[in-house]
CSV table of C-alpha atoms and ligand atoms in Angstrom, one decimal:
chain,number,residue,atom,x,y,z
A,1,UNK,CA,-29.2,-25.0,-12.2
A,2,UNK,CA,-31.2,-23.4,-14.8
A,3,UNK,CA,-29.3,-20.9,-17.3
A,4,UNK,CA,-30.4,-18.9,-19.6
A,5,UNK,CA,-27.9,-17.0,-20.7
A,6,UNK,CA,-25.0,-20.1,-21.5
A,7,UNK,CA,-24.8,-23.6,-22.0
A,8,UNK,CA,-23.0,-26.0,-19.9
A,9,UNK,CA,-21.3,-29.7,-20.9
A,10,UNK,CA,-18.8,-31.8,-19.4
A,11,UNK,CA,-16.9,-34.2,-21.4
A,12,UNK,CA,-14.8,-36.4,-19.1
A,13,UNK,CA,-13.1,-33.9,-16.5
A,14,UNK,CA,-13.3,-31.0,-19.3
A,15,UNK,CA,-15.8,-28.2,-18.7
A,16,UNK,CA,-17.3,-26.4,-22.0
A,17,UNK,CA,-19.1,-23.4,-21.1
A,18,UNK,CA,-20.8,-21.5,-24.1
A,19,UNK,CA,-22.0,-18.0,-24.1
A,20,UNK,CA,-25.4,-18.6,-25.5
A,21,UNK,CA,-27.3,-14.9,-26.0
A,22,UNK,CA,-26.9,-14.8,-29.9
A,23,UNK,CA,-29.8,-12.2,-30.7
A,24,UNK,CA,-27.3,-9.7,-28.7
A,25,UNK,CA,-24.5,-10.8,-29.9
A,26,UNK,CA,-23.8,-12.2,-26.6
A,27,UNK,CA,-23.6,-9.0,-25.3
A,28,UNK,CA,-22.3,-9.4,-21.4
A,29,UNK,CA,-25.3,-8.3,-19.8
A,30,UNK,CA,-25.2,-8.3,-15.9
A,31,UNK,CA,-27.7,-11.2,-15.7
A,32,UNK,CA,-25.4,-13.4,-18.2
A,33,UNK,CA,-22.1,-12.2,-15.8
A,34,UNK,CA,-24.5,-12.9,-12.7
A,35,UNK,CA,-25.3,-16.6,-13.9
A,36,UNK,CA,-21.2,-17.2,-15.4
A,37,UNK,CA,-19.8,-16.2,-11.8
A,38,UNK,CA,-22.4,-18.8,-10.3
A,39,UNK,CA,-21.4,-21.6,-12.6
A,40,UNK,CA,-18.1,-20.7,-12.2
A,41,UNK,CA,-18.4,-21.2,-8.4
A,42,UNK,CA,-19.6,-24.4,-8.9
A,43,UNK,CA,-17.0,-25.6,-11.6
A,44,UNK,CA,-14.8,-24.5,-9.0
A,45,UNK,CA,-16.1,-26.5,-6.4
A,46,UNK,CA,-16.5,-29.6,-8.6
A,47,UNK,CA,-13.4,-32.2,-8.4
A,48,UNK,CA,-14.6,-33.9,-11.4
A,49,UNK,CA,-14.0,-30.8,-13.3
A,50,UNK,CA,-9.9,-30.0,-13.9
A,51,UNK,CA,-10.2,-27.9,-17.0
A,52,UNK,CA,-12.7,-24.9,-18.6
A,53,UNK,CA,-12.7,-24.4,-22.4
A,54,UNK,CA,-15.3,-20.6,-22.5
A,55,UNK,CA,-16.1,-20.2,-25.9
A,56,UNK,CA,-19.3,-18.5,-28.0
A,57,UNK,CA,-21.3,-18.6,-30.8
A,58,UNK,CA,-19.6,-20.0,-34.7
A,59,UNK,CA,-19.6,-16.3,-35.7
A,60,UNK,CA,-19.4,-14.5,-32.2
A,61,UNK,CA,-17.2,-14.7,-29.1
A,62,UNK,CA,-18.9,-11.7,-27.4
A,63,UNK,CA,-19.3,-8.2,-28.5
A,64,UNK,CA,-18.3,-7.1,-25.3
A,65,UNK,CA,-20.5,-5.4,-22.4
A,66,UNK,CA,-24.4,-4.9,-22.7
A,67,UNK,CA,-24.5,-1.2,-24.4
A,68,UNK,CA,-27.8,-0.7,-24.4
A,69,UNK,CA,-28.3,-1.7,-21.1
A,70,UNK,CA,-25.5,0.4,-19.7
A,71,UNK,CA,-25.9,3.8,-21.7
A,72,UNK,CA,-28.2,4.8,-19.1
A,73,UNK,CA,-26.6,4.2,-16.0
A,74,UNK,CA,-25.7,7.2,-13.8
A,75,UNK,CA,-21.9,7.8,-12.6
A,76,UNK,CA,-23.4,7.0,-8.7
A,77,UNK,CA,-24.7,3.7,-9.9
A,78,UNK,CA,-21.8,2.4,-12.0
A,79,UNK,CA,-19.2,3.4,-8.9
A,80,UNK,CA,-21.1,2.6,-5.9
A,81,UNK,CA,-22.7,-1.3,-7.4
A,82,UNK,CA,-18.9,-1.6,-9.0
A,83,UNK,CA,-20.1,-2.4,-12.5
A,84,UNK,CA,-17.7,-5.0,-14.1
A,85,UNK,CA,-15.9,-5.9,-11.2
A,86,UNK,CA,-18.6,-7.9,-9.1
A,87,UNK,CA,-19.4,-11.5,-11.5
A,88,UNK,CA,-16.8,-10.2,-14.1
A,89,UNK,CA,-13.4,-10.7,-11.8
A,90,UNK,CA,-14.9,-13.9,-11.0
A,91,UNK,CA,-13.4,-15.9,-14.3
A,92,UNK,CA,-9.5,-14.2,-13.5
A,93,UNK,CA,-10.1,-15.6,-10.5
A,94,UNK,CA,-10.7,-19.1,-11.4
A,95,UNK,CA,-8.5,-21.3,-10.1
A,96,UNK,CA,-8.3,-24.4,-13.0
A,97,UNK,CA,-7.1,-23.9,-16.0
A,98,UNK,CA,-8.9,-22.5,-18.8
A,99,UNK,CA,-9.1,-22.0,-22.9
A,100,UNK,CA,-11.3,-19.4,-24.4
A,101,UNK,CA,-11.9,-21.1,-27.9
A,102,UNK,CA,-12.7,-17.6,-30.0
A,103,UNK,CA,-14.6,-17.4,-33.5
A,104,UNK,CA,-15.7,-14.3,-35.0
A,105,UNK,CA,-16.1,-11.2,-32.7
A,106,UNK,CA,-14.4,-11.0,-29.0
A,107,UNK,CA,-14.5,-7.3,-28.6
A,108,UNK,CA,-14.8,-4.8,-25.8
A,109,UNK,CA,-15.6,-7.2,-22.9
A,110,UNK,CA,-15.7,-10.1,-25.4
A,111,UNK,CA,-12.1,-9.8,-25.7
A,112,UNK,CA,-11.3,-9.2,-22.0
A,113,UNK,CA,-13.5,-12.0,-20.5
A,114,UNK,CA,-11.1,-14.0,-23.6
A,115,UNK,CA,-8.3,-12.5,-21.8
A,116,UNK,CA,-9.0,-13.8,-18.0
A,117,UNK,CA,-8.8,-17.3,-19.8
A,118,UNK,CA,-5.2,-19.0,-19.2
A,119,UNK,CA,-4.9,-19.7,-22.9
A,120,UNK,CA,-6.9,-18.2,-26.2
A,121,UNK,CA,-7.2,-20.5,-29.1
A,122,UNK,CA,-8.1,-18.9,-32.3
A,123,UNK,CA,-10.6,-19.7,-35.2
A,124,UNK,CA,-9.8,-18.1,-38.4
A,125,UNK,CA,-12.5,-15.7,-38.1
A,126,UNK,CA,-11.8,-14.1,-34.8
A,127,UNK,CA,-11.6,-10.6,-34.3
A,128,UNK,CA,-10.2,-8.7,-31.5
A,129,UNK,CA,-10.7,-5.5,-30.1
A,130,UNK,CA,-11.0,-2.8,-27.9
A,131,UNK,CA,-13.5,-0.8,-29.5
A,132,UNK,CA,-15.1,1.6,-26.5
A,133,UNK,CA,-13.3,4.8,-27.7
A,134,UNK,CA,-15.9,4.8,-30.3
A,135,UNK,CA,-18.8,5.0,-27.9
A,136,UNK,CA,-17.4,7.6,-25.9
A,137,UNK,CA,-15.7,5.2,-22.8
A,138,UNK,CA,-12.5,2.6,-22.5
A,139,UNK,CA,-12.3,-0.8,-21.5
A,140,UNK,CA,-13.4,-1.3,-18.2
A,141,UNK,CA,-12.9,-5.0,-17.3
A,142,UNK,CA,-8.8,-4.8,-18.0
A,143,UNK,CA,-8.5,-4.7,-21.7
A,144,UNK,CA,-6.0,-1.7,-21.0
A,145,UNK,CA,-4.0,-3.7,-18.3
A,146,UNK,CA,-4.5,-7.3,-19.8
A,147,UNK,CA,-4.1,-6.4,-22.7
A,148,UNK,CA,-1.1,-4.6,-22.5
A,149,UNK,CA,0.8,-7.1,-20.4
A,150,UNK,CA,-0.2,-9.8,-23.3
A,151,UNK,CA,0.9,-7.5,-26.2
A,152,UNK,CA,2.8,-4.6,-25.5
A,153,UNK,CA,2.0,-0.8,-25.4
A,154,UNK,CA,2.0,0.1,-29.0
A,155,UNK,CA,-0.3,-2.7,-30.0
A,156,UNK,CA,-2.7,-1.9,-27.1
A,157,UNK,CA,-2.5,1.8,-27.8
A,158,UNK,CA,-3.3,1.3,-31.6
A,159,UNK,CA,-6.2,-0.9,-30.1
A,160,UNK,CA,-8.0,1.1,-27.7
A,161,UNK,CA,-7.1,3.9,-29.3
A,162,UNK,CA,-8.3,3.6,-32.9
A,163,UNK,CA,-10.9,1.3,-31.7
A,164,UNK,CA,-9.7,-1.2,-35.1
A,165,UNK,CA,-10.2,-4.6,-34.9
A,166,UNK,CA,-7.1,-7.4,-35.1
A,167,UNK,CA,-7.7,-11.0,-37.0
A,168,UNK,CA,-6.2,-13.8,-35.8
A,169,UNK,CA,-3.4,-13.9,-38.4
A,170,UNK,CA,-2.3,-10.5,-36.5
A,171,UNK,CA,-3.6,-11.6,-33.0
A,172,UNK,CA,-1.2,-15.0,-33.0
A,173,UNK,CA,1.6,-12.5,-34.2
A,174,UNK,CA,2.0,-10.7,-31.8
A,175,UNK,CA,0.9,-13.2,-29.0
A,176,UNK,CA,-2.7,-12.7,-28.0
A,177,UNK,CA,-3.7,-16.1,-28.8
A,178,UNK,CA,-1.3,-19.2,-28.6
A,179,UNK,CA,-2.7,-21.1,-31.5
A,180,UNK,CA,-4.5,-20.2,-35.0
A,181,UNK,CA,-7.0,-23.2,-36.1
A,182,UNK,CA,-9.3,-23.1,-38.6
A,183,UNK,CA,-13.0,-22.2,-37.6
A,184,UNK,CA,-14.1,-25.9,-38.3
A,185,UNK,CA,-11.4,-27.6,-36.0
A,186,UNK,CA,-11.9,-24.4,-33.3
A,187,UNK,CA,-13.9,-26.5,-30.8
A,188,UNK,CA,-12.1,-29.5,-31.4
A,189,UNK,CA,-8.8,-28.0,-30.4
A,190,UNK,CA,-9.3,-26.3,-27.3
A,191,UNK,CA,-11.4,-29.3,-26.0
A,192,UNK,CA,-8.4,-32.0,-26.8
A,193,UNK,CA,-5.6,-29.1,-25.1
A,194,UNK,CA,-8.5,-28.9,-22.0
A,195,UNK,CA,-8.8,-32.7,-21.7
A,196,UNK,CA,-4.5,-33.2,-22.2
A,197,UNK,CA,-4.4,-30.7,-19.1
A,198,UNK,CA,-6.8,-31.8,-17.0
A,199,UNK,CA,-5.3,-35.4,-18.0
A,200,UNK,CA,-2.0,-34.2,-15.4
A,201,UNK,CA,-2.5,-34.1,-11.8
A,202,UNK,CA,-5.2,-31.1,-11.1
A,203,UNK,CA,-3.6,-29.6,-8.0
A,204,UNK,CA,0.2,-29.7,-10.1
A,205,UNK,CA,-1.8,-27.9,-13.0
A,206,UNK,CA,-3.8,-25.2,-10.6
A,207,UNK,CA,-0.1,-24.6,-9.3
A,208,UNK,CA,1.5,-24.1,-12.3
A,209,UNK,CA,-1.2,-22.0,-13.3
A,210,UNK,CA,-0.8,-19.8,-10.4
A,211,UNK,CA,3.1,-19.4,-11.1
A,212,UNK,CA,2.7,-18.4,-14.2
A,213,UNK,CA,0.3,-15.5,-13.3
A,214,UNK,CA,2.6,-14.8,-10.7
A,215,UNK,CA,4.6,-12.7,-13.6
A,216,UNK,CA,2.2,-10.5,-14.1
A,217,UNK,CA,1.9,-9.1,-10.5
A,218,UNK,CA,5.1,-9.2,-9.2
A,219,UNK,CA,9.3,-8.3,-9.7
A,220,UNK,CA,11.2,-11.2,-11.6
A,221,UNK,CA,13.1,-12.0,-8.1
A,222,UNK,CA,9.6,-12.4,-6.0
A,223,UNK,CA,7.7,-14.2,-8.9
A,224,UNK,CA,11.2,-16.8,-8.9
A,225,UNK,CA,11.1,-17.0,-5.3
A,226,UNK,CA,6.8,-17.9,-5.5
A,227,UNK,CA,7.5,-20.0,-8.1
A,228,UNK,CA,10.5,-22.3,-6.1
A,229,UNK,CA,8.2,-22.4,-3.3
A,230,UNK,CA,5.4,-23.4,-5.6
A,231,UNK,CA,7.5,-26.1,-7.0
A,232,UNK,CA,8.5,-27.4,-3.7
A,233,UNK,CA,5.2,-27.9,-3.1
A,234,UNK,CA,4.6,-30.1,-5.7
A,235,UNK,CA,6.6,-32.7,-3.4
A,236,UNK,CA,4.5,-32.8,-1.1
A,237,UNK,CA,1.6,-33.9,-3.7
A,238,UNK,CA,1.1,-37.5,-4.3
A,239,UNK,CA,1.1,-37.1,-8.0
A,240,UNK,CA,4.7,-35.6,-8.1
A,241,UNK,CA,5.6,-39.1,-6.3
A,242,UNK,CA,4.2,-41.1,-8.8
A,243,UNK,CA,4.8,-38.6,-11.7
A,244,UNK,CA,8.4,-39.0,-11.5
A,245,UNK,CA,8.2,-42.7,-10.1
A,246,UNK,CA,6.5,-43.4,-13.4
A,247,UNK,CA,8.7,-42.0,-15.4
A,248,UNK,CA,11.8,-44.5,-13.6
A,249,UNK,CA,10.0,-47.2,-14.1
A,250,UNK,CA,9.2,-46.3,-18.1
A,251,UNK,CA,5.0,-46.8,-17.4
A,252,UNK,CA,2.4,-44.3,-18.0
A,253,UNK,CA,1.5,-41.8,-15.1
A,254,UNK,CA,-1.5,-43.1,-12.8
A,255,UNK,CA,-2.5,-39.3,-11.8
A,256,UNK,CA,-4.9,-39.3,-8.6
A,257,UNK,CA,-5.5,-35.7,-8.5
A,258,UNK,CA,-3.6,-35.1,-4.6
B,301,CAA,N1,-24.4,-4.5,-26.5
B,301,CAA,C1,-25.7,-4.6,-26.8
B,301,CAA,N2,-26.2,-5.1,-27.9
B,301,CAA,C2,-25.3,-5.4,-28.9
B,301,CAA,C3,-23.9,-5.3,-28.7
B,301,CAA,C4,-23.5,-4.8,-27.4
B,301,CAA,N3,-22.2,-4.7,-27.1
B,301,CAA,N4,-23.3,-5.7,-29.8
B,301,CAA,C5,-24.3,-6.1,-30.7
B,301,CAA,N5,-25.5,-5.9,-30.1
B,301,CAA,C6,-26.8,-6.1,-30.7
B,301,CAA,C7,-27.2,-5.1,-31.7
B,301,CAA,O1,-27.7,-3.9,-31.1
B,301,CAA,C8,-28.1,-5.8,-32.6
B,301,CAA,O2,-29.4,-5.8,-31.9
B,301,CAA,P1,-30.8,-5.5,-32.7
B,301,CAA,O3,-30.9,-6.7,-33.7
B,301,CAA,O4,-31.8,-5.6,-31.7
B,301,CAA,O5,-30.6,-4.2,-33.4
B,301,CAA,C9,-27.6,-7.2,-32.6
B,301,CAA,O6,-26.8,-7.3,-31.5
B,301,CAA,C10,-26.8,-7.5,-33.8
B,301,CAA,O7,-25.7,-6.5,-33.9
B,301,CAA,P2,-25.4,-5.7,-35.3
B,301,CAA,O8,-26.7,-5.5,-36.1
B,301,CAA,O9,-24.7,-4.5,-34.9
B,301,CAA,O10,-24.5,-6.7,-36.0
B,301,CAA,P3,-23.3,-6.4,-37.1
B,301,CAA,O11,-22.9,-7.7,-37.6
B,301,CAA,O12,-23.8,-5.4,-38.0
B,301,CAA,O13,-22.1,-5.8,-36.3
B,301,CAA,C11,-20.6,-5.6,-34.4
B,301,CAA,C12,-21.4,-6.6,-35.3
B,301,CAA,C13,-19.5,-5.0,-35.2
B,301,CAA,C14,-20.0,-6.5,-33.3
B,301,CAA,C15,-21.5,-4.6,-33.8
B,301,CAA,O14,-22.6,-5.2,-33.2
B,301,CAA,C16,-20.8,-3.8,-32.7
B,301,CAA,O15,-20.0,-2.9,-33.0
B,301,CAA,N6,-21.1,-4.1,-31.4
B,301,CAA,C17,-20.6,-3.3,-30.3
B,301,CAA,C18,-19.1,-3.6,-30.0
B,301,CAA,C19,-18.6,-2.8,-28.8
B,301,CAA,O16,-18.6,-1.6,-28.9
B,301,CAA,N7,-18.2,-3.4,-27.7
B,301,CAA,C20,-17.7,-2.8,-26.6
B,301,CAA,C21,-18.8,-2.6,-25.6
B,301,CAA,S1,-18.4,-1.6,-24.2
B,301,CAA,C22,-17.5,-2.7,-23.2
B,301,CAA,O17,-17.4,-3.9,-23.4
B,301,CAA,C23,-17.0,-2.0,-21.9
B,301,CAA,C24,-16.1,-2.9,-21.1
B,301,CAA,O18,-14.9,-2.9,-21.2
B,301,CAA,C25,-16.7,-3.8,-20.1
C-alpha cells in the first residue's frame, strides 16, 4: 500500500504510524484521513499487530484540520458528505490499543485525533489546544465532548473558548496526557509502553480496552455490569488459563493471543 501522507513501521507486534505532511503542518487533509482509516483497517485486521503508537513530526503533532482546504466548503457539502466523521471516527473506533506519542503542536484536530488514542504521552514541547474559535468555527471531531470528559468543563471551556494553547507541564496536570517525557526520549517511551501491552494476551488487552471506554458512554451501574461480563469473559480465553496458571507455578506468562 502506497502512502503519501504517513509512514508506517512495525517493530515486533508494535505498530508506529507517523503523520508525515510536514510542509502543512500535517494539517488533516481529507486525503491524509482517507489513507489513516485505510491503514487503520488493515492494522485492524493484522494479528501480528497488538498495539498502535500515532505520533507526528519532532516539532508537530498535527495542527489540526486542513483550513485552507475547508474555508471554502458550502454548509450542503460539509452536512450531506459528513465532513470529519467519515475516515476521522475510524481511529475511536479502533479496537487495539493505542498511544499518541505528541511533540510540539496537537491542535484543533491535532489534538482530537490525540484524543481518540487510549493513552497520550507527552514530549516536553507539546502543545494542546482547541484553537477554532479563532477562525470563526469549534471543534468538530469531539474536542468539545473528548475533551471535556478527559479534563473537566472549566478547562475545556478556557480551551475552546479562548482558543489558548496548554503545555504539557499543564496538560499532565490536569490529566490529558498520562506521562510527561522529555522530547528526546518521546518515541522511545510510547514504543516500550506499546510493545509492554501488546506483550499481554491481545484479545485480554482489546477487552480491557473496551471496559474502560465503557465509562465514558454509560451510568456507573451499566459500565460495572459491562465490565463483570467483560471479565468473565476473559475465562473463557486461553491466555487467562495460562496467565493465572503461570503465576501458580512462579514462571513467566506464555501469552498465545486466544
Ligand atoms: N491547515 C492548513 N494549513 C496549515 C494549518 C492548517 N490547520 N496549520 C498550518 N498550516 C500551514 C500554514 O498555512 C503554512 O503554510 P505555507 O507555508 O504554505 O504558508 C505552514 O503550514 C506553516 O504554518 P505557519 O507558517 O503558520 O507556522 P507557525 O510556526 O508560524 O505557526 C501554528 C504554527 C501556530 C500551528 C499555526 O500554523 C496555526 O495556527 N495553525 C492553525 C491551527 C488551527 O487553527 N487548527 C484548527 C483547525 S480547524 C479544525 O481542526 C476543526 C476540527 O475540529 C476538525
Amino acid at each position: 500500500m502506497k502512502l503519501d501522507y504517513l509512514q508506517l513501521e512495525q517493530f515486533g507486534a508494535v505498530a508506529l504510524l507517523r503523520l508525515s505532511r510536514p510542509e502543512a503542518l500535517n494539517a488533516l487533509c481529507v486525503e491524509l484521513m482517507e489513507e489513516l482509516a485505510g491503514v487503520l483497517e488493515r492494522l485492524e485486521q493484522d494479528r501480528s499487530v497488538r498495539a498502535l503508537v500515532l505520533t507526528g513530526g519532532d516539532t508537530v503533532f498535527a495542527a489540526g484540520a486542513d483550513i485552507k482546504a475547508m474555508r471554502d466548503r458550502s454548509y450542503m457539502d460539509v452536512y450531506t458528505s459528513d465532513f470529519v466523521t467519515v475516515n476521522w471516527e475510524r481511529l475511536a473506533s479502533f479496537r487495539k490499543p493505542s498511544i499518541a506519542a505528541v511533540a510540539g503542536y496537537a491542535l484543533g484536530g491535532g489534538c482530537e485525533l490525540a484524543l481518540m488514542c487510549d493513552m497520550i504521552i507527552a514530549g516536553e514541547s507539546a502543545r494542546f489546544g482547541q484553537p477554532e474559535i479563532k477562525i470563526g468555527t469549534i471543534p468538530g471531531a469531539g474536542g468539545s465532548q473528548r475533551l471535556a470528559r478527559s479534563i473537566g468543563k472549566a478547562k475545556t471551556m478556557d480551551l475552546v473558548l479562548t482558543g489558548r494553547t496548554m503545555d504539557a507541564e499543564e496538560a499532565e496536570r490536569c490529566g490529558l496526557v498520562s506521562r510527561r517525557v522529555s522530547d528526546a526520549t518521546l518515541l522511545d517511551e510510547a514504543l516500550q509502553a506499546a510493545s509492554r501491552i501488546a506483550g499481554y494476551s491481545g484479545p485480554v488487552t482489546m477487552m480491557a480496552k473496551e471496559a474502560v471506554n465503557h465509562a465514558f458512554e454509560t451510568s456507573l451501574s451499566e459500565g460495572v455490569r459491562v465490565e463483570r461480563r467483560l471479565f468473565h469473559s476473559t475465562f473463557a480465553i486461553d491466555d487467562q488459563k495460562e496467565g493465572m496458571a503461570a503465576f501458580a507455578e512462579k514462571r513467566a506468562p506464555q501469552f498465545m493471543h486466544r
